[in-house]
Backbone as CSV, one residue per row, in Angstrom:
resi,resn,N_x,N_y,N_z,CA_x,CA_y,CA_z,C_x,C_y,C_z
1,TYR,75.202,42.281,-91.172,74.372,43.285,-91.582,74.850,43.947,-92.936
2,THR,76.208,43.972,-93.026,76.698,44.683,-94.112,76.270,44.076,-95.499
3,PHE,76.153,42.769,-95.623,75.894,41.942,-96.828,74.587,42.463,-97.168
4,PHE,73.595,42.287,-96.250,72.124,42.758,-96.559,71.792,44.217,-96.664
5,ALA,72.715,45.079,-96.297,72.728,46.509,-96.492,72.999,46.684,-97.962
6,THR,74.162,46.273,-98.329,74.821,46.347,-99.604,74.127,45.525,-100.663
7,THR,73.585,44.623,-100.577,72.974,43.648,-101.455,71.614,44.023,-101.802
8,PHE,70.824,44.082,-100.688,69.312,44.351,-100.758,68.818,45.768,-100.395
9,GLY,69.696,46.586,-99.656,69.252,47.725,-99.291,68.725,47.613,-97.857
10,PHE,68.812,46.690,-97.030,68.085,46.445,-95.954,68.703,47.241,-94.746
11,THR,67.836,47.578,-93.953,68.337,48.435,-92.799,68.832,47.433,-91.796
12,ALA,69.334,47.938,-90.477,69.738,47.218,-89.570,68.714,46.327,-88.705
13,ARG,67.494,47.148,-88.675,66.312,46.374,-88.125,65.778,45.256,-88.874
14,GLU,65.727,45.597,-90.301,65.129,44.496,-91.102,66.134,43.316,-91.334
15,THR,67.469,43.427,-91.132,68.177,42.446,-91.239,68.140,41.625,-89.924
16,ALA,68.088,42.217,-88.587,67.710,41.758,-87.477,66.339,40.787,-87.632
17,ALA,65.382,41.381,-88.173,64.224,40.572,-88.391,64.249,39.275,-89.258
18,LEU,64.942,39.418,-90.383,65.123,38.483,-91.284,65.917,37.218,-90.591
19,MET,66.972,37.518,-89.979,67.853,36.552,-89.308,67.074,35.628,-88.547
20,GLY,65.708,36.267,-88.208,64.775,35.312,-87.176,64.426,34.011,-87.911
21,ALA,64.486,34.019,-89.074,64.148,32.821,-89.853,64.777,31.531,-89.394
22,HIS,65.949,31.786,-88.658,66.750,30.930,-88.284,66.013,29.963,-87.024
23,THR,64.944,30.402,-86.527,64.042,29.813,-85.562,63.520,28.672,-86.250
24,LEU,63.504,28.549,-87.679,63.048,27.326,-88.347,64.163,26.698,-88.874
25,GLY,63.952,25.155,-89.069,64.852,24.332,-89.637,66.277,24.080,-89.106
26,THR,67.267,23.453,-89.752,68.181,22.741,-89.347,69.537,22.889,-90.197
27,LEU,70.786,22.419,-89.772,71.963,22.501,-90.635,72.538,21.238,-91.057
28,SER,73.069,21.090,-91.959,73.825,19.669,-92.142,75.114,19.790,-92.474
29,VAL,75.999,18.810,-92.191,77.602,18.929,-92.515,77.632,18.941,-94.117
30,GLN,76.914,17.967,-94.893,76.959,17.689,-96.148,76.537,18.814,-96.909
31,ASN,75.581,19.658,-96.470,75.355,20.824,-97.299,76.123,21.836,-96.907
32,SER,76.473,22.404,-95.894,77.247,23.496,-95.441,78.486,23.336,-94.651
33,GLY,78.892,22.004,-94.152,79.995,22.045,-93.300,79.734,22.269,-91.811
34,PHE,78.295,22.570,-91.541,78.120,23.095,-89.958,77.240,21.775,-89.373
35,PRO,77.689,21.270,-88.308,76.809,20.222,-87.607,75.792,20.623,-86.860
36,GLY,74.757,20.970,-87.311,73.653,21.537,-86.745,72.270,20.722,-86.957
37,ASP,72.212,19.451,-86.727,71.084,18.574,-86.841,69.891,18.788,-86.024
38,ASP,70.138,19.671,-85.052,68.938,20.063,-84.117,68.650,21.566,-84.303
39,GLY,69.307,22.114,-85.167,69.074,23.599,-85.776,69.510,24.618,-84.905
40,TRP,68.972,25.844,-84.771,69.329,27.045,-84.010,68.545,27.004,-82.663
41,VAL,67.346,26.604,-82.701,66.621,26.310,-81.326,65.918,25.123,-80.875
42,ASP,65.319,24.956,-79.888,64.942,23.844,-79.309,63.685,23.282,-80.130
43,ASN,63.028,24.154,-80.550,61.823,23.771,-81.444,62.084,24.294,-82.726
44,GLU,62.560,23.706,-83.699,62.594,24.159,-85.045,61.395,24.201,-85.898
45,PHE,60.353,23.681,-85.558,59.193,23.563,-86.294,58.090,24.714,-85.976
46,ARG,58.407,25.659,-84.854,57.661,26.687,-84.469,57.904,28.051,-84.896
47,LEU,57.324,28.794,-85.395,57.537,30.173,-86.041,57.356,31.174,-84.938
48,ASP,58.374,31.554,-84.095,58.160,32.404,-82.863,59.633,33.142,-82.874
49,ASN,59.729,33.873,-81.809,60.941,34.597,-81.559,61.929,33.892,-80.617
50,GLU,61.820,32.478,-80.619,62.922,31.696,-79.615,64.403,31.955,-80.024
51,TYR,64.462,32.281,-81.471,65.971,32.464,-81.819,66.438,33.549,-81.033
52,TYR,65.814,34.615,-80.742,66.259,35.813,-80.183,66.185,35.675,-78.533
53,ARG,65.421,34.826,-78.092,65.639,34.333,-76.713,66.829,33.507,-76.367
54,GLU,67.582,32.823,-77.315,68.719,32.186,-77.303,69.934,32.988,-77.123
55,ILE,69.961,34.309,-77.582,71.218,34.966,-77.725,71.014,36.380,-76.895
56,VAL,69.627,36.630,-76.615,69.649,38.123,-75.823,68.835,37.726,-74.439
57,GLY,69.489,38.341,-73.459,68.840,37.895,-72.094,67.495,38.580,-72.005
58,GLY,66.848,38.159,-70.698,65.671,38.591,-70.486,65.341,39.487,-69.510
59,PRO,64.213,39.852,-68.816,63.942,40.919,-67.829,64.546,40.159,-66.447
60,GLY,65.084,41.029,-65.848,65.390,40.652,-64.438,64.348,40.631,-63.449
61,ASN,64.445,40.424,-62.245,63.674,40.316,-61.169,62.452,41.205,-61.265
62,GLY,62.839,42.574,-61.514,61.820,43.559,-61.211,60.872,43.582,-62.450
63,GLY,60.952,42.775,-63.488,60.207,42.772,-64.745,60.638,43.587,-65.888
64,MET,61.577,44.485,-65.547,62.014,45.560,-66.699,63.489,44.742,-67.008
65,ALA,63.661,44.902,-68.294,65.102,44.368,-68.991,65.966,45.663,-68.886
66,THR,67.088,45.702,-68.071,67.941,46.536,-68.328,69.070,46.308,-69.482
67,PHE,69.967,46.991,-69.755,70.928,46.769,-70.599,71.790,45.547,-70.293
68,GLU,72.132,45.480,-69.127,72.833,44.504,-68.516,72.131,43.168,-68.539
69,ASP,70.798,43.257,-68.198,69.989,41.832,-68.248,69.776,41.451,-69.801
70,LEU,69.861,42.418,-70.638,69.674,41.948,-72.264,71.115,41.251,-72.583
71,LEU,72.138,41.616,-72.203,73.700,41.097,-72.498,73.788,39.839,-71.800
72,ASP,73.055,39.711,-70.624,73.162,38.436,-69.832,72.442,37.157,-70.309
73,ALA,72.672,36.926,-71.622,72.183,35.596,-72.391,73.010,34.395,-71.886
74,PRO,72.341,33.245,-71.657,73.065,32.015,-71.390,74.251,31.854,-72.398
75,ASN,75.429,31.393,-71.970,76.789,31.547,-72.556,76.831,30.672,-73.703
76,TRP,77.572,31.062,-74.736,77.966,30.488,-76.006,79.284,30.609,-76.112
77,ASN,79.854,29.384,-76.651,81.224,29.067,-76.952,81.490,28.775,-78.559
78,GLN,82.592,29.355,-78.959,82.826,28.906,-80.460,83.673,27.700,-80.413
79,ARG,83.321,26.852,-81.127,83.967,25.600,-81.387,84.455,25.440,-82.875
80,GLN,85.173,24.435,-83.299,85.569,24.259,-84.497,85.371,22.686,-85.143
81,ARG,84.667,22.268,-86.193,84.653,21.015,-86.639,85.597,21.119,-87.906
82,ILE,86.676,20.314,-87.655,87.719,20.002,-88.506,87.319,19.031,-89.513
83,SER,87.143,19.284,-91.016,86.816,18.347,-91.827,87.904,17.364,-92.320
84,ASN,87.462,16.090,-92.528,88.421,15.278,-93.188,87.976,14.965,-94.621
85,GLU,86.822,15.562,-95.069,86.498,15.428,-96.233,86.914,16.695,-97.326
86,PRO,87.365,16.169,-98.432,88.027,17.307,-99.336,87.010,18.206,-99.900
87,ASP,85.768,17.971,-100.017,84.627,18.739,-100.400,83.801,19.307,-99.446
88,ILE,84.156,19.251,-98.298,83.365,19.783,-97.006,84.421,20.762,-96.252
89,PRO,84.217,22.058,-95.924,85.063,22.937,-95.421,85.022,22.534,-93.871
90,SER,86.050,22.860,-93.130,86.161,23.184,-91.667,85.206,24.391,-91.357
91,ARG,84.660,24.204,-90.103,83.834,25.301,-89.702,84.017,25.577,-88.503
92,PHE,83.895,27.043,-87.956,83.706,27.439,-86.646,82.154,27.652,-86.464
93,PHE,81.736,27.319,-85.299,80.378,27.546,-84.875,80.522,27.804,-83.405
94,TRP,78.940,27.910,-82.813,78.843,28.323,-81.521,78.008,27.442,-80.764
95,THR,78.130,26.751,-79.790,77.293,25.913,-78.713,77.035,26.539,-77.540
96,ARG,76.217,26.075,-76.794,76.105,26.295,-75.314,76.994,25.850,-74.369
97,GLY,76.808,26.544,-73.136,77.505,26.205,-72.161,78.935,26.551,-71.955
98,GLY,79.388,26.378,-70.618,80.678,26.692,-70.457,80.920,28.248,-69.905
99,GLY,81.993,28.595,-69.171,82.002,29.996,-68.986,83.122,30.890,-69.912
100,GLY,83.622,30.142,-70.730,84.693,31.025,-71.742,83.921,31.762,-72.560
101,GLY,83.215,31.245,-73.577,82.211,31.850,-74.431,83.180,32.356,-75.675
102,GLY,84.196,31.819,-76.058,84.931,32.143,-77.261,86.299,32.935,-76.757
103,GLY,87.225,33.109,-77.652,88.526,33.599,-77.471,89.491,32.498,-77.312
104,ARG,90.649,32.632,-77.910,91.620,31.508,-77.954,91.833,30.931,-76.561
105,GLY,91.761,29.905,-76.333,92.051,29.248,-74.933,90.918,28.971,-74.089
106,ASN,89.805,29.440,-74.686,88.453,29.384,-73.950,87.319,28.589,-74.622
107,ARG,87.830,27.938,-75.623,86.828,27.094,-76.338,86.595,25.646,-75.728
108,LEU,85.343,25.145,-75.912,84.930,23.773,-75.455,85.489,22.882,-76.728
109,ARG,86.188,21.959,-76.544,86.619,20.929,-77.399,86.858,21.269,-78.709
110,ARG,87.772,22.298,-78.743,88.031,23.161,-80.010,88.807,21.996,-80.825
111,GLY,88.623,21.934,-82.339,89.350,21.101,-83.126,88.442,19.610,-83.058
112,LEU,87.330,19.741,-83.188,86.572,18.605,-83.188,86.911,17.772,-84.504
113,GLN,87.186,16.705,-84.550,87.666,15.787,-85.620,86.191,15.010,-86.302
114,GLY,85.731,15.657,-87.368,84.621,15.113,-88.092,83.389,14.999,-86.921
115,GLY,82.619,14.122,-87.135,81.378,14.047,-86.145,80.369,15.061,-86.422
116,ASP,79.316,15.171,-85.387,78.470,16.216,-85.444,78.601,17.357,-84.419
117,GLY,79.783,17.121,-83.496,80.087,18.176,-82.796,79.121,18.430,-81.580
118,GLY,78.338,17.349,-81.166,77.414,17.166,-80.109,76.075,17.611,-80.486
119,ARG,75.071,17.249,-79.646,73.722,17.624,-79.798,73.316,19.009,-79.315
120,GLY,72.069,19.506,-79.598,71.582,20.606,-79.218,71.929,21.912,-80.288
121,PRO,71.258,23.074,-79.996,71.192,23.940,-80.833,72.665,24.656,-81.023
122,ILE,72.805,25.053,-82.191,74.055,25.876,-82.455,73.689,27.182,-82.987
123,MET,74.786,28.123,-83.074,74.725,29.532,-83.712,75.924,29.537,-84.503
124,LEU,75.790,30.423,-85.680,76.699,30.587,-86.735,77.477,32.073,-86.217
125,ASN,78.488,32.369,-86.726,79.014,33.791,-86.605,78.064,34.715,-87.050
126,ALA,77.399,34.369,-88.167,76.464,35.627,-88.563,75.232,35.768,-87.400
127,ASP,74.918,34.703,-86.713,73.731,34.971,-85.640,74.638,35.591,-84.487
128,ILE,75.540,35.336,-83.932,76.186,35.807,-82.924,76.533,37.253,-83.105
129,ALA,77.040,37.384,-84.390,77.499,38.956,-84.572,76.213,40.071,-84.609
130,LEU,75.246,39.526,-84.653,73.981,40.453,-84.431,73.647,41.084,-82.890
131,VAL,74.444,40.399,-81.954,74.421,40.763,-80.552,75.847,41.159,-80.035
132,ARG,76.832,40.532,-80.725,78.197,40.919,-80.265,79.040,41.435,-81.495
133,ASP,79.948,42.544,-81.282,80.619,43.277,-82.276,82.048,42.423,-82.453
134,PHE,82.303,41.938,-83.522,83.412,41.102,-83.846,84.845,41.949,-84.365
135,THR,84.424,42.956,-84.845,85.264,43.725,-85.627,86.711,43.605,-85.687
136,ASP,87.091,43.827,-84.251,88.590,43.724,-83.935,89.051,42.331,-83.585
137,PHE,88.049,41.320,-83.618,88.382,40.101,-83.158,88.061,38.859,-84.038
138,PHE,88.055,39.102,-85.325,87.501,38.115,-86.288,88.537,38.046,-87.334
139,ASP,88.886,36.638,-87.522,89.688,36.271,-88.795,88.828,35.843,-89.956
140,PRO,88.810,36.578,-90.846,87.902,36.473,-92.022,88.264,35.149,-92.609
141,ASP,89.606,34.795,-92.693,89.995,33.590,-93.444,89.412,32.298,-92.827
142,THR,89.361,32.329,-91.576,89.027,30.906,-90.955,87.792,31.013,-90.261
143,GLY,87.175,32.171,-89.833,86.155,32.427,-89.119,86.322,32.420,-87.521
144,ASP,87.683,32.417,-87.132,87.905,32.309,-85.727,87.532,33.618,-85.202
145,VAL,87.017,33.707,-83.989,86.695,34.829,-83.076,87.368,34.877,-81.904
146,ASP,88.163,36.070,-81.676,88.941,36.011,-80.457,88.504,36.919,-79.357
147,CYS,87.139,36.763,-78.978,86.641,37.282,-77.789,85.643,36.514,-77.310
148,SER,85.272,37.056,-76.262,84.130,36.112,-75.407,82.728,36.466,-75.423
149,PHE,81.697,35.472,-75.822,80.427,35.982,-75.781,79.930,36.427,-74.292
150,GLN,80.445,35.877,-73.269,80.136,36.170,-71.993,80.500,37.685,-71.562
151,PHE,79.658,38.678,-71.487,79.872,40.108,-71.085,80.818,40.429,-70.078
152,ARG,80.843,39.291,-69.065,81.501,39.735,-67.748,82.985,39.388,-67.792
153,ASN,83.273,38.542,-68.655,84.441,38.149,-69.030,85.587,39.168,-69.461
154,MET,86.814,39.097,-68.981,87.862,40.128,-69.242,87.911,40.299,-70.848
155,ASN,87.690,39.222,-71.620,88.121,39.436,-73.067,86.549,39.360,-73.871
156,ALA,85.760,39.953,-73.174,84.393,39.840,-73.640,84.246,40.862,-75.066
157,CYS,83.374,40.198,-76.027,83.205,40.910,-77.223,82.346,42.194,-76.882
158,PRO,82.641,43.378,-77.339,81.454,44.487,-77.327,80.081,43.992,-77.978
159,HIS,79.097,44.771,-77.402,77.753,44.517,-78.000,77.813,44.918,-79.336
160,ALA,76.945,44.565,-80.306,76.829,44.939,-81.765,75.959,46.176,-81.707
161,ALA,76.389,47.329,-81.773,75.757,48.485,-81.659,74.531,48.847,-82.745
162,LEU,74.871,48.175,-83.827,73.904,48.667,-85.140,72.722,47.713,-84.884
163,THR,72.775,46.451,-84.262,71.594,45.593,-84.327,71.182,44.950,-83.044
164,PHE,71.931,45.342,-81.746,71.561,44.801,-80.511,70.307,45.203,-80.054
165,ASP,69.890,46.551,-80.409,68.643,47.106,-79.673,67.344,46.476,-80.487
166,HIS,67.762,46.158,-81.777,66.439,45.396,-82.595,66.407,44.068,-82.120
167,MET,67.451,43.340,-81.939,67.393,41.984,-81.504,66.714,41.797,-80.077
168,ALA,67.086,42.983,-79.210,66.127,42.898,-77.726,64.908,43.065,-77.999
169,ASP,64.551,43.980,-78.845,63.097,44.189,-78.938,62.478,43.083,-79.671
170,PHE,62.946,42.136,-80.481,62.132,41.228,-81.120,62.143,39.959,-79.761
171,ARG,63.216,39.971,-79.006,63.333,39.127,-77.734,62.240,39.373,-76.912
172,LEU,61.866,40.394,-76.528,60.829,40.905,-75.749,59.625,41.157,-76.215
173,ASN,59.317,41.057,-77.603,58.017,41.235,-78.246,57.871,40.576,-79.416
174,ASN,57.229,39.457,-79.380,57.019,38.311,-80.429,56.285,38.945,-81.512
175,GLY,55.252,39.765,-81.160,54.333,40.300,-82.252,55.215,41.225,-82.973
176,ALA,55.940,42.117,-82.406,56.632,42.807,-83.313,57.535,42.260,-84.122
177,TRP,58.181,41.230,-83.767,58.976,40.373,-84.657,58.348,39.821,-85.802
178,LEU,57.213,39.316,-85.448,56.301,38.491,-86.644,55.932,39.721,-87.809
179,VAL,55.633,40.797,-87.277,55.309,42.008,-88.315,56.435,42.220,-88.908
180,ALA,57.614,42.635,-88.354,58.949,42.929,-88.993,59.108,41.835,-90.076
181,PHE,59.241,40.504,-89.577,59.738,39.531,-90.266,58.583,39.405,-91.792
182,GLN,57.458,39.551,-91.463,56.545,39.490,-92.645,56.832,40.623,-93.633
183,GLU,57.257,41.694,-93.083,57.524,42.946,-94.083,58.768,42.668,-94.751
184,VAL,60.067,42.112,-94.141,61.133,42.153,-94.696,61.206,40.767,-95.482
185,LEU,60.549,39.798,-95.371,60.345,38.774,-96.085,59.783,38.949,-97.598
186,THR,58.597,39.694,-97.349,57.940,40.239,-98.562,58.897,41.157,-99.446
187,LYS,59.639,41.958,-98.823,60.791,42.838,-99.662,61.877,42.002,-100.217
188,LEU,62.104,40.845,-99.399,63.186,40.031,-99.968,62.645,39.243,-101.293
189,LEU,61.453,38.720,-101.148,60.892,37.909,-102.175,60.648,38.743,-103.478
190,ASN,60.515,39.988,-103.257,59.957,41.076,-104.293,61.089,41.533,-104.940
191,PHE,62.487,41.364,-104.333,63.675,42.073,-104.728,63.954,41.830,-106.283
192,GLY,63.939,42.770,-107.077,64.546,42.705,-108.258,63.189,42.636,-109.256
193,TYR,61.824,42.749,-108.621,60.663,42.598,-109.504,59.929,43.856,-108.968
194,SER,59.152,44.126,-109.885,57.906,45.324,-109.392,56.618,44.638,-109.593
195,THR,55.526,45.261,-108.980,54.239,44.670,-109.163,53.397,45.130,-110.364
196,ILE,52.659,44.384,-110.863,51.908,44.848,-111.892,50.463,45.134,-111.395
197,GLY,49.900,46.312,-111.619,48.579,46.444,-111.111,48.358,46.634,-109.759
198,GLY,49.377,46.806,-109.126,49.257,47.061,-107.610,48.949,45.740,-106.758
199,CYS,49.349,45.649,-105.439,49.262,44.373,-104.698,49.211,44.775,-103.340
200,ASP,48.076,44.186,-102.924,47.872,44.189,-101.405,47.090,43.135,-100.789
201,ALA,46.792,43.093,-99.485,46.299,41.802,-98.860,44.864,41.380,-99.452
202,ALA,44.085,42.473,-99.968,42.867,42.390,-100.276,42.841,42.155,-101.716
203,SER,43.786,42.065,-102.586,43.649,41.745,-104.016,43.858,40.615,-104.439
204,ALA,44.035,40.113,-105.618,44.177,38.760,-106.057,45.693,38.690,-106.043
205,PRO,46.185,37.302,-106.323,47.594,37.094,-106.056,48.260,38.041,-106.921
206,CYS,49.574,38.459,-106.483,50.206,39.601,-107.221,51.101,39.004,-108.633
207,THR,50.961,39.833,-109.343,51.850,39.492,-110.617,53.043,40.448,-110.791
208,LEU,54.234,39.789,-110.864,55.520,40.413,-110.933,56.031,40.330,-112.206
209,ALA,56.895,41.351,-112.357,57.805,41.410,-113.575,59.246,41.866,-113.145
210,PRO,60.139,41.269,-113.686,61.476,41.634,-113.365,61.846,43.231,-113.676
211,VAL,62.763,43.859,-112.794,63.039,45.172,-112.920,64.113,45.429,-114.033
212,VAL,64.021,45.993,-115.015,65.082,46.013,-116.121,65.683,47.352,-116.042
213,THR,67.063,47.014,-115.853,67.961,48.065,-115.651,68.715,48.258,-116.793
214,THR,69.182,49.507,-117.197,70.106,49.937,-118.457,71.440,50.380,-117.746
215,THR,72.391,50.223,-118.443,73.882,50.736,-118.273,74.114,51.563,-119.453
């Protein structure tokens, strides 16, 4: 959240909405060091709120989602891909399954040597940090997180107070996310530019001009 707030002036809700773009596309070791050939979600070709459903729990038996229901998403574990290539960095990332959910000693197959790290969706620290607070558990030099995703564990990460409610809202309301995503994506694309002659849905394609700043 801090990066988008300081660089683009985005609010916590706008940041949470923009990160839903991860419902599309995949990752590759060659481009980023992350082994994510299957992307962040099961269907990386559909623009919907599946990204939020992966990391936020759903309503309980009564149909209403309590705070505990929302925390109770299927578990994620942090893993590490150790790179043998000099131009590709080693990376920590998160995969489904198990009861540990992160924290030293609780990772699944920590220290993977090369390879793709297994199949299925993955999450990055930036994704999990929207629902769990790493503040006191994060090594910025390596990306290692020393707390558990699973909120019932003794070493559980706290919830991410600034963004969790927005993530839950988008998990429960696909329409709300689509509206928020359109608005923040437009804001991002227009960043550093101003419109010439106005711009709205009924007008012709917008004309943009760079914003000139003086010092």
